[in-house]
Every structure is written in C-alpha cells, then in structure tokens.
Amino acid sequence: MNASNFVEGVDFSLYLILGISIFFLVGITTVMIYFLFRYRKKNNPVATNIEGSHTLEIIWTVVPTLLVLVMFWYGWTGYQPMLKAPKNAIEIEAIGQMWKWTFVYPDGKVSDSLVIPVNEPVKLNLSSKDVLHALYIPAFRVKQDVVPGGDNMMWFTGQLTGRYDILCAEYCGQLHSYMMTTVNVVERDAYDTWLVTEPDLADEHPGFTLLKKNACNSCHTFDGTRLVGPSFKGIVGRSETVIVDGETKEIIADREYIIHSMKKPNDAIVESYQPNLMISYENIITDEEMNLIVDYLETIK
Amino acid sequence: MNQSFVLPNSGHTFDPKSSKLGMWLFLYTEILLFGGLFLVYMVYRSLNPDAFLLASFKLNVWMGTVNTIILLTSSMTVAMSITALQKGDKKMAMNLLWLTLLAALAFLVIKYFEWGAKFEHGYFPGMDHYDAMPVGEKLYFYLYFFMTGLHGLHVIVGGIFIWVVIAKIKSGKVHKDRISLHENAGLYWHLVDLIWIYLFPLFYLIH
Amino acid sequence: MEENKNKNNEHQEHISSYKEHFGTWSALILLTLMTVLVSVFGADLRTLSVATAMIIATVKVLAVGYYFMHLKYEPKIYRTLIIIVMALFVFFLVMVILDYLTR
Amino acid sequence: MTAAALPENNFFNAKKGIMSWLFTLDHKRIGLLYLYAILSFFLVGVVLGFLMRLELLNPGQDIMKPHTYNQVFTLHGVIMIFLFIIPSIPAIFGNFFLPLHLGTDDVAFPKLNLLSFWLYVLGALFALATLVFGDGPADTGWTFYAPYSVKTGTNVTMSVLAAFILGFSSILTGLNFIVTIHRLRTPGMGFNQMPLFAWSLYATSWIQLLATPVVGITLLMIIAERVFGIGLFDPSIGGDPILYQHLFWIYSHPAVYIMALPAMGLVSEIIPTFAQRTIFGYKAIAYSSMAIAFVGYFVWGHHMFTSGMSGTAGFIFSILTFFVAIPTSVKVFNWVATLYKGSINIEIPLLYMMAFIFNFLIGGLTGLANAALAADVHLHDTYFVVGHFHYVMFGGTGFAMFGALHYWFPKIWGRMYNKARANVAFALLFFGFNMLYFPMLILGIMGMPRRYYDYLPEFHGLNQIATVGSWILVSGLILMLANLLIGLKKGKIASANPWNGITLEWQTSSPPPLHNFDKLPELNEGGPYNYPDAKKA
Ligand code: HEA
Ligand code: HEA
Ligand code: CUA
Ligand SMILES: [Cu+2]
C-alpha cells in the first residue's frame, strides 16, 4: 500500500526512466573508456578514417525514439488521472498566502493544517491571496501551483494513516522555505470528531486568535524581532517615521492609524520596510474584529 | 611577410549583400519582439472578447484610418526614393525622403492628439476613468498604450534613420552604386508600416 | 557558395518602376478602405469581420513585403526565412491559446 | 617542434595601448575581451554559489538571513545564465575562432561586434549595480516570475533591465555570426565543408536571433508593470501570471540550447583532433544541431506542467520534449564512435570532453525524468531540477569550455601550460563536481524543494556532502586558473600546431597575425576532418 493513489504511477515512470538512464550511462561510459584505452596511440599507431555508417545512424535514431515514446507514455498515464477529481471527493478550500496555508472545510471549519479521512478522495481548490505558491506533498507525489486569480485544483486519496509534510514548492519570497504544514490522514470517525471539536480558545484573547487566524504572525513578531513587517511589540502609541506619497512623516501609531494600516497598508509605509507585501484586509477582517486586534495589541508592551 | 595581403572574403571590405542580409535578420527580431505583444493581445482578447469589443468603441476609427493611409503613403515614397536613387536621380530621391519624414511627423501629430484625447478622458493606466473600467477593458487600454507607444518609438527611430540617409545622400556617401544604407532604412520603415497594418484592425476595427 | 564568387562586381539589382510602386499603393489604400467599411458598417457580422480584417491585413502585408520591400526580386531564401519566422510565431500563439482554451 | 620565440607578427603586438583594445575591431581581441569580462563575472557567480553552499551546510541560519539568501541565489542565477553561460562559448571562442575556421579575417560586421561587447559590459554593470543601488539585488529567482517580481521592493527593475540589454548583445552576436557564415566562407568551402563548431554556432545564432526578442518584450512588460504600478500580468485587472511564464519560457527554453549547442560543437572539434581521424557521421552531427535548435522552440511548456496547464497542452509539450533527446543522442553516439579505431592521444582537452560526455549524459538523462509528466509533478521545483541543470550547464558546457581553453590555449597565446598540474586540476574538478551535484539529484527525489533557505533534518547529510564537494570543486578551479595564468607568462613556446589539428586555424601561426592569414588558407581534401595520414576505411 502506498501513501496515496498517485505514488505508483509517478514512481513507476520515474524509476523506469532512471533505469533506462542508468543502462545508457553505464553502457556509453564503459564503451568510451574501453575505446580510449584500446585505441591509444601506443596500441593503434595508425587511425582509420571511418566516415560513418547509415545502418548505425538509423539504429541509434530509431531505438531512442522508441524508448522515449515508452517513457512518455508512462509519464502520461501516471499523470492523466490527476487532472480530474472524482465526483464524490471531499472539497476543501486551500488558501496560500505569504507564508501560511489555510484550509477551509465544507461546513466552514478553518484550520492551518490539513486533516483528511483515509481512503476517501479529497479535492483541494487552490487559491492565493498574494503571489504564486505551490502545494507540495512529497509523500503523496502531488504538487500544484497556487495562482492568484486562478482556479487550480488538485486531488488525491490518502491510503495510509499518518502525518506527512506539506511544503511550498514555488518561490514566494522571504520565508518560502518556512511555509509548511502537515496533512494528517486519519480514520473516518476520528475525522468526524475532529471536524466538530473546536480548539479550546476560552482563555485566549480573541484579538490574538484573529492575528493567528489571518497569519499576521508570519510577518510580524510579538517579541520585537524584525521579520518582514515591523514587530507588534509596543506598537500602540509608538512614534514612528512613515513614508506617505514619497514624503517622510512622523506619526503616532494610535488605534485609528493601526486600523488604517490594515485596510490600506500602502498608504503609509514604515521607514525601511517594503510596500506591496502586506495585502489589504479591508474585506477580510470586519471593523469589530480589527478593534479586537488593536485591543490585543495594546496588551503587548 | 606579406602585409598588404587581403583575403578575397575579408570581413573588412564592404559587402552590400551582407548588409542587406543583416538588416533582414534584424527585422525578424523586430517581428518577434512585437510578436510577443501580439501574443499577449490575442490571449487576453480570447479571454475577454466582449470587454475588448466595448473598449474598442472608445477609439476613433477615422483618426486610425487616416494614419494608416499616411503610413502606407510614406512607405510608397521610400520605395520610390530608392528607385530614384538607383536611377541616379539624387534630387528626386531626397525629396521623396523628405516627404516620408513629413508623413512620419504627421503620423506622430495625429497620434499625439489621439493619445491626448484618451488622457483627457482619463483612460491612461492609473487615471480615474481607467480605474473605474471593468477588468477586460483595462487590459485593452493598457495594451493599446503599450503597443502603439512602442510602435510610435519605432516611427521615431525610423525617422531618424531616414534623416541620416538624407544627410548621407547629400554629402555623397550614399549614391547610386552604394545604396545599402538607403535600402536598409527603407526596409526598416516598411517594417514600421507592416506592424501598423496589424495594429490598426486589432485595435480600431474589432466592431 | 554562389555568393562568394563575385562579391565585388555586384550583379545588377532589380529597379522597380514608379508605376509599380504607385500601383501597389493604390491597392493598399483600396484594401484599407475596404476593411474599414466592412468593420464599421458590417457590425453584426462580428466574427466574419474579424476574419476579413485579418485576411485583408495579411494581404496588405504581403503586398508591402513583395513589392515595396523587393522580396519578389530577392533570392528565394529571404521568402523561405520569413515564412519560417511567421510559422514560428503562429506556433507560439497556437500553443499558448490552446493551453488557455483547454483548461 | 618548439620554436624559440613567439612570432613577431601577431595580433597582440600589432597595435599597442589600452585604446587599441577597448575600441578594437579585431575579432580575436574582442573574443579575449569577452574572455576576461566573462571570467570576472563568472568568479562573482562562483563566490555566490559557494556562499549558498555554506549556508546550506546545516539547517537553520549559518551565515546569512533568508532575505539575503534569496538575493544571493537570484544574483547567482542571473550572473550564471545571462552573464556567463549564454555569452560564454559563442562570444569568446566563437568570436575568436569562427573567422579562423572559415578562413576569413573577421566577422561580417566588426563594428557591430564591438557594440555587442559594450552592450554586454553595460548590461553586466546594471546587473551588478543592484548591489549598490535601490534596495539591493532582486530576490525573485532568475525567472522573475510575476506577480512576486512586481511586488517585491528589491531592485528588480534594474536586474530586468540588465537582462534586457544583455539580450540585445546576444541578438547582435547571433546576427553577426549568421551573416558571417553565409557570406565569408573561404572560396570553395560549402556548408558541408564547414567545421562542426561553425555549424553549432550557426544553429545557436538562429536561436539567439529568434527567441531573444520574445523575452526582451516580456521583461519590458515587467518593467512597465513596476513603473506604472499596474500591468499585464496582474490578476486584479484581468491579467494572468501564467501568461508571463509562457512568454518567459518561450525564450528561456530555447536559451538552454544556446548554452548547450556551442559546447557540443567544441566536442565535435576536439574529439577528431585527438583521435587523429575523421569525425564519425559528419552530416548527422551537423544536421542534428539544426534539429535540436528547431525542436527546442516547441517544448517550453515543460517548465509549467504543474502551473495548471491543460492535459492536452501537457501531452503535446511532453512528447515534443522527448523528441529533443533524439538528435542529442545521435550526437553522443557519433562522438563515441569517433573514438573507434582512432589513434588516440590522451591529452587534457580530450579528458575534458570525456567528462563533458559523462556529465552531460547524467544531465540529459535526468532531463528525461523531468520531461515525463507524472515524474515531473514530483520533481518540479525540487533539487532534482537543480541537479539536472547544473549537470548540463556546468558539467556539460562548463567542462567543454575548460577543455576548449586548454585546447586553444597554445593557439591564442602561443604558449603551453604545465600538463601535470592541469591533470590534477581536472581530477579535482571532475570529482568535486560530481560530489557536489549528485547528492542534489537524490535530495530532489526525496522531495526537497529548491530555493529553500532552510530544510528539514532528513536532508542534512546529503547537503553536507554537497557542500564539501563544492570545496573540492573550487580548489580545482583555482588550481586550473592559476596553472593557466602561469602558462600565459612562463609557459614553453608552443608550435603553430601542437595537437596536429586539421581545421584552418592550425594553418596560421600561434598567436595568429592581425589579419589571420598571410595567404589564402588551403582547404582540406575530402571534408574538414579527413586526416591524410589515417588509413582509408
Ligand atoms: C545547458 C542547458 C540545458 C540543457 C542542454 C537541457 C536539456 C534538457 N532539459 Fe533541462 N533545464 C535547464 C537547462 C538545460 N536543460 C535549466 C537551466 C532548467 C531549470 C530552469 C529553472 O527552472 O530555473 C531546466 C529544466 C528542465 C525541465 C523543467 C523541470 C521542472 O522545473 O520541473 C525539463 C522538463 O522537461 C527539462 C528537460 C530537459 C530535456 C529533456 C533536455 C534534453 O535536451 C536532454 C537530451 C539529452 C539526453 C537524453 C542525453 C543523451 C542521450 C543519450 C545518451 C541516448 C540515450 C537516450 C535515450 C534512450 C533517449 N529541463
Ligand atoms: C552555468 C551556470 C551555473 C554554474 C556554473 C553554477 C555554479 C554553482 N552553483 Fe548554481 N545555479 C545556476 C547556475 C549555475 N550555477 C542557476 C541558473 C540557478 C538557479 C537560480 C534560481 O533558482 O533562480 C542555480 C542555483 C543553485 C543552487 C540552488 C539554490 C536554491 O535553489 O536554493 C545551488 C545550491 O547549492 C547552487 C550552487 C552552485 C555552486 C556551489 C556553484 C559553483 O560555485 C561551483 C564552483 C564552480 C566552479 C568550480 C567552476 C565552474 C567553471 C566553469 C563552468 C567555466 C569557467 C570558464 C573558464 C575558466 C574559461 N546553484
Ligand atoms: Cu509559498 Cu513558497
Ligand atoms: Cu526547458
């Protein structure tokens, strides 16, 4: 049994090609080295001008042609089933953004790692909030680019329970190599219970939950270290230099400013940081939620 | 050692055939340069047929038509000026080239007014009206400015090229038996014309 | 090959007559007016008018190339090459569009 | 054999002064200017590659931050592709030896040739200026994929502009070579009497000419998008980032054959010389260059199999990609057959060619794994691809270039290097190279994505092996360059034809005189490689 339904097709085409390759690599290298010594000047003082041979040319055109057609064919048959998901597949939205994955389940459950039932086809509808990403599960041999504005999808069936890595395989900026999470393949009843249990957030500040949910912490830290964006530590009431329309200004980061920064981050760029990286959360986070976030930010000094 | 020996196939002697071949090769690269843009145009148009149609109504067909006629005429005058120089009629050749330059200028002036009108309506990327357009039309206008802009740049370069040829005919460096530069300027100018021949229906005549 | 033999004594270039150029020009103008008319007044023949516009444009391009650019009088290699270049471009176009249309 | 002194009349002392170099119209000098320039930029690229390997020695941060790492691999890629490997063989050896091979005294347009060189320098300066200006070098990868390349604050505009200018330089070189080959062959030399290096340059030039403009315009679009803030690949106005990839690869796939074909030409030159017999299957080799160039235009989609490409398009691109392997394998088999019944001098240039064949085989065969749709889904954007392209580019073209440098060293400078040292350097390079890149192939199969600053613990061991390999490789490189430099100054004077070569460049003195030939060179009876001393078949 393989980790997913595609492992067999992919591995077969890969190892078939590698096998043929090793045969040719070893064969050609051996012949080459043999000739090198057999026809050394010492062993063969007078060379022979052989212009060529039509028979040989034909053989070594036709044989590789046949071989590549075979290779192509198994590549194609291993790939073709990936193109179309079965109708009964569980549809999950997979959202990529710098540098975090989010999965939204049919009944609205949101999670930052993927949990799927074993032996049931799963279809991921891929979308991106900012730049290109690619969802890659090496153990499943599946990979698909996540394109902003596009509507790619991928599907697979997990066949062995266990936890596997999900990586981002399309370069997407600073923390590309940290954009990972896992897929947990579980039995159906474990999946059902997981779907209905909400994580226990009772003693977590709702603002903090929102920050995590929206992946703010992939660019902003809480402890003062610099990542892509300015740290949240002590942000409320901090005075800072920002660039508005090319001009430098001194401002105090109050509630209004911070909420504005979430809605239109490019209006004022904090000095020494880059524009365009942070997206606008205007239609993603509601005004109440933004206020909750600032409430929380006030608490980290 | 024989210092004055020169190979019959020397790269340092002037060869009109080489220079024509070189010019044509260069034209191929120009074709593919614009080809990339045409490709983008075709793809986006096939993805947004209706938006492109609507947007094209905002262009002025008559200005486009007049400009097409101007360019075609200028192509004829360059071609004729080559004939004239080949026949040894220096004066005629120069006059025909001046006419070509005049046409180039007229083309640019009309383009200027056309672009000016679009600016006034705010169709240029980043302007108010542009921002309010539906997505496909934005692409259309972006492409319109990009492609006609690049073409306009070629008109200017071609014009300078022709101007240089005029000067060289005058000073006698280009003449009946050494006409390559003149021919090459002509070829370049025709290319500018060729590109416009496709741009014109693609942008103005989608109706 | 043949080019190397008489590089310095150029064989006579073909000289096109004024009349030929004028004739070409008239045809070009005629074709231009035709496309404009088809497109402006044939508004409901949409696909048809796109096709005619492109066909007419191609005819115009051929006329410019053949007569104004002297392709008619150049060695055959020039025509072959330009066909190859155009074919290449068409292939690029077809493959890209194919990818989009079959997604 | 050895003459006492260099010939008095050579292109080095024909004219004096720095200006006579900077504004020279002599193709040999332009070739050397390229050599020095390309080599310098190449060394910058090597240092960057070396730094990357140090960073990857252990997981987590070793010597730099993620952002820096991203800039480093981008600059490494840009330098290696646009400044090093695309111009390398055509601009250096093509410029120097194409006219000699054709028996003429220069390329068709010497002034244009000089212009290409200066455009190259200008482009290179732009690429390096990003180190100083703006917010540092681009951090997009050498592919400049939209929309990241439009969003990032780093100095993408300047890097892209550099690539654009370098593209022009490349186009002009290609144009020059095509005209030269058509018009300046020595009397009596038909296309089928041309040396195979000239054939390979001919095929390459057509790619330079017809593919480069497409990337030129694409890069302009990226610049426009950055300058106006909105653009053609931006989804919010209906654009599509995938279209950028199509346009980019329409150029950049054919470009990999700009890198490979000239190297293959060198192999076809050097093997007959050291086998002292005619090449096996001259026409098959010559025409397969054209075939590779031609088919190479139609396969770009294989870089985009996972981008959401349709099954139909994937099917076509995959099968066409496999077809490129056929003319390539024809070449490989013919080269090996040329050793058969030769009378082989095992000299350093030949060793490099054998290394080329071995490395290129690994590179090419791993290319086949990438070309298969199913396998590529797993391998795309992993270290397997990184291994693949270093094997073809560096193991192939790079090694061919070293070989050529050793082969033509006596012709260019009239002196000989120390052969024992050259052998040691070769061994280090070959061994270090394979130790560096073979582990990458395995890492890729295990699933390690490329452009990764940090990696999972299971990849640690192989990464360490690779890094140690890079140390051996670099020591080999230093030894090789040092040996050549010493040879330049102190080497024994070489004869006009130390390898008993048969193509036309060996008929003139070493170094050649200013105008290459003092008399009309004599064509070889019965084909360019028909050794008179060898037995008839
Ligand atoms: C010199 C440069 C060079 C060369 C020559 C090649 C040659 C080939 N390349 Fe490679 N390639 C690159 C440079 C090159 N490549 C680069 C730079 C990238 C990555 C770009 C990036 O993303 O940054 C890349 C990426 C790349 C991909 C995309 C991978 C991915 O991102 O998912 C693919 C996919 O098909 C591919 C395929 C091939 C093939 C089939 C060949 C063929 O031409 C190889 C043919 C040769 C042989 C097959 C060996 C000789 C044959 C025999 C001895 C006979 C026996 C053979 C048979 C039985 C058939 N290459
Ligand atoms: C010709 C091209 C070339 C060459 C030679 C190299 C050389 C090296 N490369 Fe590579 N590399 C690329 C082209 C090249 N590279 C490209 C295009 C990318 C992709 C970038 C991207 O993702 O955008 C890449 C990416 C890349 C990565 C992956 C980064 C990542 O994905 O995270 C790594 C990792 O180790 C690496 C390492 C190295 C090392 C250690 C060297 C070297 O330092 C090894 C040392 C070199 C030598 C010892 C000598 C080589 C000499 C010659 C070839 C000829 C010299 C000529 C004369 C003397 C005349 N390179
Ligand atoms: Cu997301 Cu890489
Ligand atoms: Cu490719």
Coordinates of N, CA and C in Angstrom, one line a residue, chain A residues 74-195:
Chain A
Y74 N 4.3 6.3 -20.2 CA 4.1 6.0 -18.8 C 4.0 7.3 -18.0
G75 N 4.7 8.4 -18.4 CA 4.6 9.7 -17.8 C 3.1 10.2 -18.0
W76 N 2.6 10.0 -19.1 CA 1.3 10.5 -19.4 C 0.2 9.7 -18.6
T77 N 0.3 8.3 -18.6 CA -0.7 7.6 -17.9 C -0.6 7.8 -16.4
G78 N 0.6 8.1 -15.9 CA 0.6 8.4 -14.5 C 0.1 9.7 -14.1
Y79 N 0.0 10.6 -15.1 CA -0.3 12.0 -14.8 C -1.8 12.2 -15.1
Q80 N -2.3 11.5 -16.1 CA -3.7 11.8 -16.6 C -4.7 11.7 -15.4
P81 N -4.7 10.7 -14.6 CA -5.7 10.7 -13.5 C -5.7 11.9 -12.6
M82 N -4.6 12.6 -12.5 CA -4.5 13.8 -11.6 C -5.4 14.9 -12.1
L83 N -5.7 14.8 -13.4 CA -6.4 16.0 -14.0 C -7.9 16.1 -13.5
K84 N -8.5 15.0 -13.2 CA -9.9 15.1 -13.0 C -10.3 14.4 -11.6
A85 N -10.9 15.2 -10.7 CA -11.2 14.6 -9.4 C -12.5 13.9 -9.5
P86 N -12.6 12.8 -8.8 CA -13.9 12.0 -8.8 C -15.0 12.9 -8.2
K87 N -16.2 12.6 -8.5 CA -17.3 13.5 -8.1 C -17.6 13.5 -6.6
N88 N -17.3 12.3 -6.0 CA -17.6 12.2 -4.6 C -16.5 12.7 -3.7
A89 N -15.5 13.4 -4.3 CA -14.4 13.8 -3.4 C -14.9 14.9 -2.4
I90 N -14.2 14.9 -1.3 CA -14.5 15.9 -0.3 C -13.8 17.2 -0.7
E91 N -14.6 18.3 -0.9 CA -13.9 19.5 -1.4 C -13.5 20.4 -0.3
I92 N -12.2 20.8 -0.3 CA -11.7 21.6 0.8 C -11.0 22.8 0.1
E93 N -11.2 24.0 0.6 CA -10.5 25.1 0.0 C -9.1 25.2 0.6
A94 N -8.1 25.4 -0.2 CA -6.8 25.5 0.3 C -6.3 26.9 -0.1
I95 N -5.9 27.7 0.9 CA -5.6 29.1 0.5 C -4.1 29.3 0.9
G96 N -3.4 29.8 -0.1 CA -2.0 30.1 0.2 C -1.8 31.6 0.3
Q97 N -1.0 32.0 1.3 CA -0.6 33.4 1.4 C 0.8 33.5 2.0
M98 N 1.4 34.6 1.8 CA 2.8 34.7 2.4 C 2.8 34.4 3.9
W99 N 3.2 33.6 4.5 CA 3.8 32.3 4.2 C 3.1 31.3 5.1
K100 N 1.8 31.1 4.7 CA 0.9 30.3 5.6 C -0.1 29.6 4.7
W101 N -0.5 28.4 5.1 CA -1.6 27.7 4.4 C -2.8 27.7 5.3
T102 N -4.0 27.9 4.7 CA -5.2 27.8 5.4 C -6.2 26.9 4.7
F103 N -6.8 26.0 5.4 CA -7.8 25.1 4.8 C -9.2 25.4 5.4
V104 N -10.1 25.5 4.4 CA -11.5 25.7 4.8 C -12.3 24.5 4.4
Y105 N -13.0 23.9 5.4 CA -13.8 22.7 5.2 C -15.2 23.0 4.8
P106 N -15.9 22.1 4.2 CA -17.2 22.3 3.6 C -18.1 23.0 4.6
D107 N -18.1 22.5 5.9 CA -19.0 23.1 6.9 C -18.5 24.3 7.5
G108 N -17.4 24.9 7.0 CA -16.9 26.2 7.5 C -15.8 26.1 8.5
K109 N -15.4 24.9 8.9 CA -14.3 24.8 9.8 C -13.0 25.3 9.1
V110 N -12.2 26.0 9.9 CA -11.0 26.6 9.3 C -9.8 26.0 10.1
S111 N -8.7 25.6 9.4 CA -7.6 25.0 10.1 C -6.3 25.4 9.4
D112 N -5.2 25.4 10.1 CA -4.0 25.7 9.3 C -3.2 24.5 9.0
S113 N -3.8 23.3 9.4 CA -3.2 22.1 8.8 C -4.3 21.2 8.3
L114 N -3.9 20.3 7.4 CA -4.9 19.5 6.7 C -5.2 18.2 7.4
V115 N -6.4 17.9 7.7 CA -6.8 16.6 8.2 C -7.8 15.9 7.3
I116 N -7.5 14.7 6.9 CA -8.4 14.1 5.9 C -8.6 12.6 6.3
P117 N -9.8 12.1 5.9 CA -10.1 10.7 6.2 C -9.3 9.8 5.3
V118 N -8.9 8.6 5.8 CA -8.2 7.7 4.9 C -9.1 7.1 3.9
N119 N -8.5 6.7 2.7 CA -9.2 6.0 1.7 C -10.4 6.8 1.1
E120 N -10.4 8.1 1.3 CA -11.5 8.8 0.6 C -10.9 9.9 -0.2
P121 N -11.4 10.1 -1.5 CA -10.8 11.1 -2.3 C -11.0 12.5 -1.8
V122 N -10.0 13.3 -1.8 CA -10.1 14.7 -1.3 C -9.7 15.6 -2.5
K123 N -10.5 16.7 -2.6 CA -10.2 17.6 -3.7 C -9.9 19.0 -3.0
L124 N -8.7 19.5 -3.4 CA -8.4 20.9 -2.8 C -8.6 21.9 -3.9
N125 N -9.4 22.9 -3.6 CA -9.5 24.0 -4.5 C -8.5 25.1 -4.1
L126 N -7.5 25.4 -5.0 CA -6.4 26.2 -4.6 C -6.6 27.6 -4.9
S127 N -6.3 28.5 -4.0 CA -6.3 29.9 -4.3 C -5.3 30.7 -3.5
S128 N -4.8 31.8 -4.0 CA -3.8 32.5 -3.4 C -4.2 33.9 -3.1
K129 N -3.8 34.5 -2.0 CA -4.1 35.9 -1.7 C -3.1 36.8 -2.3
D130 N -1.9 36.4 -2.5 CA -0.9 37.4 -3.0 C -0.1 36.9 -4.2
V131 N 0.9 36.0 -4.0 CA 1.7 35.6 -5.1 C 1.6 34.1 -5.4
L132 N 2.5 33.6 -6.3 CA 2.4 32.2 -6.6 C 2.9 31.4 -5.4
H133 N 2.3 30.3 -5.1 CA 2.8 29.3 -4.2 C 2.6 27.9 -4.9
A134 N 3.1 26.9 -4.3 CA 2.7 25.6 -4.9 C 2.5 24.6 -3.7
L135 N 1.4 23.9 -3.7 CA 1.2 23.0 -2.6 C 1.8 21.6 -3.0
Y136 N 2.7 21.2 -2.2 CA 3.5 20.0 -2.5 C 3.5 19.0 -1.3
I137 N 3.0 17.8 -1.6 CA 3.1 16.8 -0.6 C 4.0 15.7 -1.1
P138 N 5.3 15.7 -0.8 CA 6.2 14.8 -1.3 C 5.8 13.3 -1.2
A139 N 5.2 13.0 0.0 CA 4.9 11.6 0.2 C 3.8 11.1 -0.7
F140 N 2.9 12.1 -1.1 CA 1.8 11.7 -2.0 C 2.2 11.9 -3.5
R141 N 3.3 12.4 -3.7 CA 3.8 12.7 -5.1 C 2.8 13.7 -5.8
V142 N 2.3 14.6 -5.1 CA 1.4 15.6 -5.8 C 1.9 17.0 -5.6
K143 N 1.7 17.8 -6.6 CA 2.2 19.2 -6.5 C 1.3 20.0 -7.5
Q144 N 0.9 21.2 -7.1 CA 0.2 22.0 -8.0 C 0.4 23.5 -7.6
D145 N 0.6 24.3 -8.6 CA 0.8 25.7 -8.3 C -0.5 26.4 -7.8
V146 N -0.3 27.3 -6.9 CA -1.4 28.1 -6.4 C -1.3 29.5 -7.0
V147 N -2.2 29.8 -7.8 CA -2.1 31.0 -8.7 C -3.1 32.1 -8.2
P148 N -2.6 33.3 -8.0 CA -3.6 34.4 -7.6 C -4.5 34.6 -8.9
G149 N -5.8 34.7 -8.6 CA -6.7 34.9 -9.7 C -7.0 33.6 -10.5
G150 N -6.3 32.5 -10.2 CA -6.6 31.3 -11.0 C -7.4 30.4 -10.2
D151 N -7.8 29.3 -10.8 CA -8.6 28.3 -10.0 C -8.1 26.9 -10.2
N152 N -6.9 26.7 -9.8 CA -6.3 25.4 -9.9 C -6.9 24.5 -8.8
M153 N -6.8 23.2 -9.1 CA -7.3 22.2 -8.1 C -6.3 21.1 -8.1
M154 N -6.3 20.3 -7.0 CA -5.6 19.0 -7.0 C -6.4 18.0 -6.2
W155 N -6.2 16.8 -6.5 CA -7.0 15.8 -5.7 C -6.1 14.6 -5.4
F156 N -6.4 13.8 -4.4 CA -5.7 12.6 -4.1 C -6.5 11.8 -3.0
T157 N -6.1 10.6 -2.8 CA -6.7 9.8 -1.8 C -5.5 9.3 -0.9
G158 N -5.6 9.7 0.4 CA -4.6 9.2 1.3 C -4.9 7.7 1.7
Q159 N -3.9 6.9 1.5 CA -4.2 5.5 1.7 C -3.6 4.9 2.9
L160 N -2.7 5.6 3.6 CA -2.1 5.1 4.8 C -2.3 6.2 5.9
T161 N -2.7 5.8 7.1 CA -2.9 6.9 8.1 C -1.5 7.3 8.5
G162 N -1.4 8.6 9.0 CA -0.1 9.1 9.4 C -0.1 10.6 9.1
R163 N 1.0 11.2 9.5 CA 1.2 12.6 9.3 C 2.3 12.9 8.2
Y164 N 2.0 13.7 7.2 CA 3.0 13.9 6.2 C 3.2 15.4 6.0
D165 N 4.4 15.8 5.5 CA 4.7 17.2 5.3 C 4.0 17.8 4.1
I166 N 3.5 19.0 4.3 CA 3.1 19.8 3.1 C 4.1 21.0 3.0
L167 N 4.7 21.1 1.8 CA 5.7 22.2 1.6 C 5.2 23.1 0.5
C168 N 5.8 24.3 0.5 CA 5.5 25.2 -0.6 C 6.7 25.1 -1.6
A169 N 6.3 24.8 -2.8 CA 7.3 24.5 -3.8 C 7.5 25.5 -4.9
E170 N 6.8 26.7 -4.7 CA 7.0 27.7 -5.7 C 7.5 28.9 -4.9
Y171 N 8.6 29.4 -5.4 CA 9.3 30.5 -4.6 C 8.3 31.7 -4.4
C172 N 8.2 32.1 -3.1 CA 7.2 33.1 -2.9 C 7.7 34.2 -1.9
G173 N 9.0 34.3 -1.9 CA 9.6 35.4 -1.1 C 10.3 35.0 0.2
Q174 N 10.5 35.9 1.1 CA 11.4 35.7 2.2 C 11.3 34.4 2.9
L175 N 10.1 34.0 3.3 CA 10.0 32.8 4.2 C 9.5 31.6 3.5
H176 N 9.7 31.6 2.2 CA 9.3 30.5 1.3 C 9.6 29.1 1.9
S177 N 10.8 29.0 2.5 CA 11.2 27.7 3.0 C 10.5 27.3 4.3
Y178 N 9.9 28.3 4.9 CA 9.2 28.0 6.2 C 7.7 27.9 6.0
M179 N 7.2 27.9 4.7 CA 5.8 27.9 4.5 C 5.4 26.4 4.5
M180 N 5.4 25.8 5.7 CA 5.0 24.4 5.7 C 4.0 24.0 6.7
T181 N 3.3 23.0 6.5 CA 2.4 22.4 7.5 C 2.3 20.9 7.2
T182 N 1.2 20.3 7.8 CA 1.2 18.8 7.6 C -0.2 18.4 7.1
V183 N -0.3 17.2 6.6 CA -1.5 16.6 6.3 C -1.6 15.4 7.2
N184 N -2.7 15.3 8.0 CA -2.9 14.2 8.9 C -4.0 13.3 8.3
V185 N -3.6 12.0 7.9 CA -4.6 11.1 7.4 C -5.1 10.3 8.6
V186 N -6.4 10.3 8.8 CA -6.9 9.6 10.0 C -8.1 8.8 9.6
E187 N -8.5 7.9 10.5 CA -9.7 7.1 10.2 C -10.9 8.0 10.1
R188 N -12.0 7.5 9.4 CA -13.2 8.3 9.2 C -13.7 8.9 10.5
D189 N -13.9 8.0 11.6 CA -14.5 8.6 12.8 C -13.7 9.6 13.5
A190 N -12.4 9.4 13.4 CA -11.5 10.4 14.0 C -11.7 11.7 13.3
Y191 N -11.8 11.6 12.0 CA -12.0 12.8 11.1 C -13.3 13.5 11.5
D192 N -14.4 12.7 11.7 CA -15.7 13.3 12.1 C -15.6 14.0 13.4
T193 N -15.0 13.4 14.4 CA -14.8 14.1 15.7 C -14.0 15.4 15.5
W194 N -12.9 15.3 14.8 CA -12.0 16.4 14.6 C -12.8 17.6 14.0
L195 N -13.7 17.3 13.0 CA -14.4 18.3 12.3 C -15.3 19.1 13.3

